[in-house]
Short mmCIF file of C-alpha atoms and ligand atoms in Angstrom, two decimals:
data_model
loop_
_atom_site.label_atom_id
_atom_site.label_comp_id
_atom_site.label_asym_id
_atom_site.label_seq_id
_atom_site.Cartn_x
_atom_site.Cartn_y
_atom_site.Cartn_z
CA MET A 114 55.48 -109.49 -110.13
CA THR A 115 57.67 -106.83 -111.96
CA PRO A 116 61.04 -107.25 -113.34
CA GLY A 117 62.57 -105.74 -110.41
CA ASP A 118 60.31 -108.16 -108.33
CA GLU A 119 61.64 -110.75 -109.84
CA LEU A 120 65.71 -110.16 -110.45
CA GLY A 121 65.32 -109.52 -106.49
CA GLU A 122 63.25 -113.35 -106.27
CA VAL A 123 66.01 -114.54 -108.16
CA ARG A 124 69.25 -112.92 -106.31
CA ASP A 125 67.46 -114.64 -103.17
CA LEU A 126 66.92 -117.87 -104.20
CA LEU A 127 70.70 -117.87 -105.69
CA LYS A 128 71.98 -116.74 -102.69
CA SER A 129 70.32 -119.21 -100.12
CA ALA A 130 70.98 -121.71 -103.00
CA ARG A 131 74.36 -124.77 -102.45
CA ARG A 132 73.95 -126.50 -105.71
CA ILE A 133 73.52 -124.79 -108.26
CA LEU A 134 74.41 -125.74 -111.63
CA VAL A 135 74.16 -122.78 -114.90
CA LEU A 136 73.75 -123.96 -118.31
CA THR A 137 75.63 -121.82 -120.96
CA GLY A 138 75.15 -121.42 -124.30
CA ALA A 139 76.19 -119.05 -127.49
CA GLY A 140 74.76 -115.98 -126.05
CA VAL A 141 76.41 -116.01 -122.33
CA SER A 142 79.00 -114.81 -124.98
CA ALA A 143 77.60 -112.47 -127.02
CA GLU A 144 78.64 -109.58 -125.82
CA SER A 145 82.27 -110.57 -125.54
CA GLY A 146 82.13 -110.15 -129.28
CA VAL A 147 81.14 -114.18 -130.06
CA PRO A 148 78.91 -114.21 -133.41
CA THR A 149 75.95 -115.98 -131.87
CA PHE A 150 75.14 -119.52 -134.04
CA ARG A 151 71.44 -118.63 -134.83
CA GLY A 152 71.64 -114.21 -135.02
CA SER A 153 71.09 -111.69 -137.62
CA ASP A 154 75.01 -112.45 -137.18
CA GLY A 155 75.23 -116.06 -136.32
CA LEU A 156 78.13 -117.45 -137.34
CA TRP A 157 76.57 -119.97 -139.11
CA LYS A 158 75.42 -117.49 -141.68
CA ASN A 159 78.12 -118.06 -144.34
CA HIS A 160 77.04 -121.71 -144.45
CA ARG A 161 74.77 -124.68 -142.66
CA PRO A 162 75.75 -125.97 -139.78
CA GLU A 163 74.94 -129.87 -141.15
CA LEU A 164 78.00 -127.92 -144.01
CA LEU A 165 80.19 -127.47 -141.59
CA ALA A 166 79.64 -128.66 -138.14
CA THR A 167 79.79 -132.42 -139.39
CA PRO A 168 81.83 -135.13 -139.30
CA GLU A 169 80.99 -136.10 -142.66
CA ALA A 170 81.83 -132.49 -143.66
CA PHE A 171 84.99 -132.91 -142.75
CA HIS A 172 85.83 -136.16 -144.00
CA ARG A 173 84.50 -134.54 -147.42
CA ASP A 174 86.04 -131.31 -146.98
CA PRO A 175 88.41 -130.99 -144.10
CA ARG A 176 90.17 -127.65 -145.54
CA LEU A 177 86.66 -125.91 -145.71
CA VAL A 178 85.78 -126.56 -142.44
CA TRP A 179 89.74 -126.29 -141.17
CA GLU A 180 89.12 -122.56 -142.11
CA TRP A 181 86.03 -121.58 -140.96
CA TYR A 182 87.90 -123.49 -137.57
CA GLY A 183 91.15 -121.27 -138.56
CA TRP A 184 88.93 -118.33 -138.62
CA ARG A 185 86.56 -119.24 -135.15
CA ARG A 186 89.70 -119.03 -133.55
CA GLY A 187 91.30 -116.04 -134.77
CA ILE A 188 87.49 -113.84 -134.01
CA VAL A 189 87.21 -116.09 -130.55
CA GLY A 190 91.23 -115.61 -130.07
CA ALA A 191 90.89 -111.76 -129.58
CA CYS A 192 88.02 -111.83 -127.65
CA ASN A 193 87.20 -111.19 -123.20
CA PRO A 194 85.04 -112.34 -120.45
CA ASN A 195 82.96 -110.09 -120.30
CA ALA A 196 80.89 -109.20 -117.25
CA GLY A 197 78.98 -112.39 -117.33
CA HIS A 198 82.19 -114.95 -118.21
CA ASP A 199 83.27 -112.75 -114.78
CA ALA A 200 80.04 -113.00 -112.04
CA LEU A 201 80.00 -116.50 -113.06
CA ALA A 202 83.58 -117.40 -111.80
CA ARG A 203 83.39 -116.00 -108.64
CA THR A 204 80.59 -117.61 -107.97
CA THR A 205 82.59 -121.31 -108.75
CA LEU A 206 85.85 -119.76 -106.85
CA ARG A 207 83.41 -119.16 -103.92
CA ASN A 208 80.94 -122.85 -103.77
CA SER A 209 82.65 -125.61 -105.30
CA ASP A 210 79.45 -126.87 -105.68
CA ALA A 211 78.43 -123.86 -108.05
CA ARG A 212 79.27 -126.25 -111.65
CA ILE A 213 79.86 -124.58 -115.09
CA ALA A 214 78.60 -126.37 -117.60
CA THR A 215 78.62 -124.62 -121.34
CA GLN A 216 77.62 -125.77 -124.61
CA ASN A 217 80.75 -122.84 -125.65
CA VAL A 218 83.83 -124.26 -127.33
CA ASP A 219 85.46 -120.14 -126.96
CA GLY A 220 87.18 -120.55 -124.08
CA LEU A 221 85.80 -118.28 -122.34
CA HIS A 222 85.02 -119.34 -118.37
CA ALA A 223 88.14 -121.33 -118.18
CA SER A 224 89.83 -117.78 -119.30
CA ALA A 225 87.49 -115.53 -117.20
CA LEU A 226 87.89 -118.22 -113.64
CA GLU A 227 91.51 -117.35 -114.38
CA LYS A 228 91.40 -113.79 -113.63
CA ALA A 229 88.68 -114.62 -110.56
CA ALA A 230 91.41 -116.56 -109.62
CA GLU A 231 94.35 -114.28 -109.75
CA ALA A 232 92.16 -112.25 -108.03
CA THR A 233 91.52 -112.92 -105.07
CA VAL A 234 94.92 -115.37 -104.86
CA ARG A 235 92.63 -118.50 -105.21
CA GLU A 236 93.80 -121.38 -106.95
CA PRO A 237 89.86 -123.30 -108.38
CA LEU A 238 89.36 -126.40 -107.37
CA PRO A 239 89.97 -128.76 -110.76
CA SER A 240 86.79 -129.87 -109.82
CA THR A 241 85.34 -126.92 -110.66
CA ARG A 242 86.88 -126.42 -113.35
CA PRO A 243 84.02 -125.64 -116.77
CA LEU A 244 82.48 -128.73 -117.90
CA GLU A 245 82.52 -128.15 -122.07
CA LEU A 246 80.11 -130.05 -122.74
CA HIS A 247 81.01 -129.40 -126.77
CA GLY A 248 84.76 -129.14 -126.80
CA SER A 249 87.26 -127.27 -127.33
CA LEU A 250 88.42 -123.90 -130.57
CA PHE A 251 91.85 -124.33 -128.94
CA ARG A 252 92.53 -127.98 -128.89
CA VAL A 253 92.70 -130.84 -131.30
CA ARG A 254 92.99 -134.38 -131.53
CA CYS A 255 93.96 -137.00 -133.60
CA THR A 256 91.64 -138.85 -136.69
CA GLY A 257 94.33 -141.77 -136.26
CA CYS A 258 95.97 -142.56 -132.55
CA PRO A 259 94.32 -141.96 -129.39
CA VAL A 260 96.92 -137.85 -129.31
CA THR A 261 94.71 -135.52 -127.97
CA GLY A 262 96.00 -131.48 -126.88
CA LYS A 263 96.34 -128.40 -126.82
CA HIS A 264 96.18 -126.03 -130.06
CA ARG A 265 96.01 -122.58 -130.69
CA GLY A 266 97.84 -121.65 -133.21
CA PRO A 267 95.71 -119.98 -136.06
CA ILE A 268 95.40 -123.07 -139.35
CA ASP A 269 96.36 -122.84 -143.02
CA ALA A 270 94.29 -124.23 -144.96
CA THR A 271 95.57 -123.07 -148.44
CA SER A 272 96.17 -127.17 -149.12
CA ALA A 273 94.71 -130.62 -147.59
CA HIS A 274 99.04 -130.87 -146.58
CA SER A 275 99.41 -127.08 -144.82
CA LEU A 276 96.75 -128.21 -142.15
CA PRO A 277 97.61 -129.93 -139.17
CA HIS A 278 98.61 -132.80 -138.84
CA CYS A 279 99.76 -135.62 -135.76
CA SER A 280 103.71 -135.91 -135.09
CA GLU A 281 103.22 -138.51 -134.06
CA CYS A 282 101.51 -140.58 -136.32
CA GLY A 283 101.24 -137.64 -139.43
CA ALA A 284 97.22 -137.92 -139.59
CA LEU A 285 95.24 -135.00 -140.13
CA LEU A 286 93.39 -133.15 -137.07
CA ARG A 287 90.64 -132.28 -136.40
CA PRO A 288 89.38 -129.85 -133.96
CA ASP A 289 88.45 -131.76 -130.17
CA ILE A 290 84.67 -130.41 -130.64
CA VAL A 291 81.83 -132.58 -130.84
CA TRP A 292 79.79 -132.41 -133.67
CA PHE A 293 76.17 -132.24 -135.05
CA GLY A 294 75.59 -136.96 -135.63
CA GLU A 295 78.92 -137.61 -132.77
CA ALA A 296 77.95 -138.31 -129.20
CA LEU A 297 79.32 -136.24 -125.99
CA ASP A 298 82.26 -137.69 -123.37
CA PRO A 299 80.31 -139.61 -122.03
CA GLN A 300 82.08 -139.02 -119.18
CA ILE A 301 81.74 -135.43 -119.44
CA LEU A 302 77.61 -136.13 -120.81
CA GLU A 303 77.28 -138.19 -117.26
CA GLU A 304 79.14 -135.39 -114.76
CA ALA A 305 76.56 -132.69 -115.97
CA MET A 306 73.31 -135.09 -116.22
CA THR A 307 74.50 -136.19 -112.17
CA LEU A 308 74.30 -132.23 -111.47
CA ALA A 309 71.58 -131.36 -113.33
CA ALA A 310 69.87 -133.93 -111.12
CA ALA A 311 70.85 -132.64 -107.66
CA ALA A 312 70.54 -128.61 -108.48
CA GLU A 313 68.99 -126.72 -106.11
CA VAL A 314 68.95 -124.50 -108.80
CA CYS A 315 70.17 -124.05 -112.66
CA LEU A 316 71.00 -121.23 -114.07
CA VAL A 317 70.47 -121.77 -117.44
CA VAL A 318 72.39 -118.24 -119.78
CA GLY A 319 72.48 -117.81 -123.50
CA THR A 320 71.43 -120.50 -125.20
CA SER A 321 68.17 -121.52 -127.90
CA SER A 322 67.65 -124.78 -125.76
CA VAL A 323 67.54 -126.70 -129.17
CA VAL A 324 70.85 -128.36 -129.35
CA GLN A 325 70.04 -131.54 -127.15
CA PRO A 326 71.35 -133.12 -124.95
CA ALA A 327 72.23 -130.44 -123.52
CA ALA A 328 68.54 -128.34 -123.69
CA SER A 329 67.46 -131.21 -121.60
CA LEU A 330 69.78 -130.43 -118.39
CA PRO A 331 67.34 -128.21 -117.00
CA ARG A 332 64.07 -130.31 -116.65
CA LEU A 333 66.15 -132.77 -114.95
CA THR A 334 66.99 -130.45 -112.72
CA ARG A 335 63.35 -129.47 -112.34
CA GLN A 336 61.97 -132.64 -112.53
CA SER A 337 64.35 -133.63 -109.38
CA GLY A 338 61.98 -130.11 -107.98
CA GLY A 339 64.79 -127.59 -108.38
CA ARG A 340 64.35 -124.81 -109.42
CA VAL A 341 64.54 -123.84 -113.38
CA VAL A 342 65.57 -119.74 -114.73
CA GLU A 343 66.16 -118.60 -117.00
CA VAL A 344 68.14 -115.30 -118.49
CA ASN A 345 67.57 -114.41 -122.49
CA PRO A 346 66.54 -111.57 -124.26
CA GLU A 347 64.14 -113.46 -125.83
CA GLU A 348 61.63 -116.24 -124.83
CA THR A 349 63.42 -120.13 -126.18
CA SER A 350 61.98 -123.71 -125.92
CA LEU A 351 62.58 -123.41 -122.30
CA THR A 352 61.00 -120.48 -121.39
CA SER A 353 57.46 -122.45 -120.45
CA ALA A 354 59.37 -124.94 -118.71
CA ALA A 355 61.07 -122.31 -116.43
CA HIS A 356 60.70 -121.10 -113.14
CA SER A 357 61.26 -117.39 -114.06
CA SER A 358 62.49 -116.23 -117.18
CA LEU A 359 64.52 -113.31 -116.75
CA ARG A 360 64.72 -110.83 -120.22
CA GLY A 361 67.57 -109.08 -120.76
CA THR A 362 71.19 -110.04 -121.20
CA ALA A 363 74.21 -112.98 -119.38
CA ALA A 364 76.53 -108.72 -118.89
CA HIS A 365 73.58 -107.09 -117.51
CA ILE A 366 71.95 -109.36 -115.19
CA LEU A 367 74.38 -111.56 -113.82
CA PRO A 368 75.92 -109.12 -111.66
CA ARG A 369 72.76 -108.27 -110.68
CA ILE A 370 71.44 -111.88 -109.68
CA LEU A 371 74.57 -113.89 -107.89
CA PRO A 372 76.18 -113.43 -104.95
C1 BV8 B 68 74.24 -136.11 -130.67
C2 BV8 B 68 79.65 -127.81 -131.44
C3 BV8 B 68 73.87 -138.55 -130.67
C4 BV8 B 68 80.57 -127.16 -133.01
C5 BV8 B 68 77.53 -128.02 -131.36
C6 BV8 B 68 67.01 -135.72 -129.91
C7 BV8 B 68 68.12 -136.45 -129.12
C8 BV8 B 68 69.53 -136.08 -129.06
C9 BV8 B 68 70.26 -135.89 -130.63
C10 BV8 B 68 69.00 -135.26 -130.61
C11 BV8 B 68 67.79 -134.71 -130.37
N1 BV8 B 68 67.39 -133.64 -131.93
C12 BV8 B 68 68.35 -133.78 -133.27
C13 BV8 B 68 68.89 -134.88 -132.65
C14 BV8 B 68 70.91 -133.73 -133.90
C15 BV8 B 68 72.04 -132.84 -132.86
C16 BV8 B 68 70.37 -131.24 -132.53
O1 BV8 B 68 70.57 -131.07 -130.80
N2 BV8 B 68 69.83 -130.49 -133.58
C17 BV8 B 68 69.29 -129.17 -133.13
C18 BV8 B 68 70.65 -128.55 -134.47
C19 BV8 B 68 67.95 -129.73 -133.40
N3 BV8 B 68 72.57 -133.32 -131.68
C20 BV8 B 68 73.18 -133.72 -132.14
O2 BV8 B 68 73.53 -133.58 -132.88
C21 BV8 B 68 74.14 -134.40 -130.55
N4 BV8 B 68 74.95 -135.22 -130.44
O3 BV8 B 68 73.27 -136.16 -130.17
O4 BV8 B 68 74.44 -137.53 -131.41
C22 BV8 B 68 73.90 -139.69 -130.47
C23 BV8 B 68 74.58 -140.67 -129.72
C24 BV8 B 68 75.67 -141.56 -128.91
C25 BV8 B 68 75.97 -142.15 -130.67
C26 BV8 B 68 76.02 -141.22 -131.83
C27 BV8 B 68 75.50 -139.57 -131.83
C28 BV8 B 68 75.75 -133.21 -130.59
C29 BV8 B 68 75.22 -131.89 -130.62
C30 BV8 B 68 76.83 -130.74 -130.66
C31 BV8 B 68 76.64 -130.20 -131.45
N5 BV8 B 68 77.51 -129.14 -131.78
N6 BV8 B 68 78.79 -127.06 -131.31
C32 BV8 B 68 80.33 -125.98 -132.78
O5 BV8 B 68 79.92 -125.05 -131.74
O6 BV8 B 68 81.29 -125.78 -134.05
S1 BV8 B 68 76.12 -126.99 -130.84
C33 BV8 B 68 75.96 -125.71 -131.52
O7 BV8 B 68 75.28 -125.19 -131.06
C34 BV8 B 68 76.54 -125.24 -130.00
O8 BV8 B 68 77.77 -125.72 -128.78
C35 BV8 B 68 75.96 -123.75 -129.59
O9 BV8 B 68 76.24 -123.62 -128.20
C36 BV8 B 68 74.71 -124.40 -129.89
C37 BV8 B 68 73.79 -124.63 -129.03
O10 BV8 B 68 73.21 -123.23 -129.58
P1 BV8 B 68 73.39 -122.05 -128.17
O11 BV8 B 68 74.73 -121.93 -127.95
O12 BV8 B 68 72.46 -122.31 -127.87
O13 BV8 B 68 73.69 -121.06 -128.90
P2 BV8 B 68 71.93 -119.39 -130.68
O14 BV8 B 68 72.59 -118.91 -130.98
O15 BV8 B 68 71.05 -120.96 -130.55
O16 BV8 B 68 71.54 -119.39 -129.49
C38 BV8 B 68 71.76 -118.16 -128.42
C39 BV8 B 68 70.70 -117.17 -127.71
O17 BV8 B 68 72.30 -115.97 -127.11
C40 BV8 B 68 69.86 -116.91 -127.90
O18 BV8 B 68 68.64 -117.60 -127.26
C41 BV8 B 68 69.83 -115.68 -127.96
O19 BV8 B 68 69.28 -115.43 -127.52
C42 BV8 B 68 70.16 -115.73 -126.42
N7 BV8 B 68 71.10 -114.50 -126.44
C43 BV8 B 68 72.01 -113.72 -127.94
N8 BV8 B 68 72.16 -112.34 -127.21
C44 BV8 B 68 72.49 -112.55 -125.58
C45 BV8 B 68 71.78 -113.93 -125.20
N9 BV8 B 68 71.89 -114.40 -124.53
C46 BV8 B 68 72.36 -113.70 -122.90
N10 BV8 B 68 73.41 -111.87 -123.89
C47 BV8 B 68 72.68 -111.75 -124.69
N11 BV8 B 68 74.34 -111.19 -124.12
ZN1 ZN B 69 98.16 -140.42 -134.14
#
């Protein structure tokens, strides 16, 4: 089958499907200028993940970890959703049974949804907001009390005292992000697993499908008789389990396959 035929087949599948779960990873934001994790421009390039994205690293050196997240906030804050995010946003606005579960913490799916809603003068249903499996760069939570909230400003990591602290209890604030070795929010994970098991199609975009438990979601769709479609310029550890694997980038492929 030529790539064009496969694209057409996937387009028809997504047109006729109602229940769609989209799982995205860092690759969906690559064309917005956000570095991926394991690519040559990877976010980990100057550091190794276990040195930074772990509770142990934060306990050991909160200044270094906050410095890295502050740097990433600066990069991501200057990025906009790309045509891939926009195509996904239009689909989830049009079909409330089409949901996004993202591993990304860049907030670009939410921005694209807001932009699409303004264009169609339609309020996105709260239930259709993207599931942020690994949290958000722009939210913090307190290490000493239940306080959590939006936090977009620059981080002053020049000293332990200049790091963000809780206005309620004075304890250090941390990024509201799921680090390696930490459990995902059980409610968010359960919702994502329920959506995956019920999906007619799981569309997997821009992830190396290495990080668990997110990488297991498409397999739940397949086990329940749903179709798994991958969009990625490269082969991944999911490719052999996918019914279709479209070689290309998110911004190029998604507008061509989504209704
Ligand atoms: C947990 C936040 C247990 C941080 C991240 C088996 C079962 C369960 C756990 C494990 C397991 N084996 C190992 C584990 C532990 C670990 C894990 O999975 N490790 C991996 C490395 C093997 N998992 C965990 O620790 C998870 N927690 O299991 O807890 C537990 C249970 C109960 C109680 C206590 C503990 C937590 C995982 C979450 C970690 N946090 N992010 C931050 O962002 O700073 S993960 C991080 O990796 C990001 O979220 C990122 O999204 C994610 C996955 O990476 P990708 O998105 O796939 O990015 P990558 O660069 O790898 O790939 C990009 C892809 O895009 C490539 O394929 C490329 O070809 C493609 N691409 C490039 N350009 C484009 C493109 N595609 C389309 N268009 C383009 N233009
Ligand atoms: Zn507090």
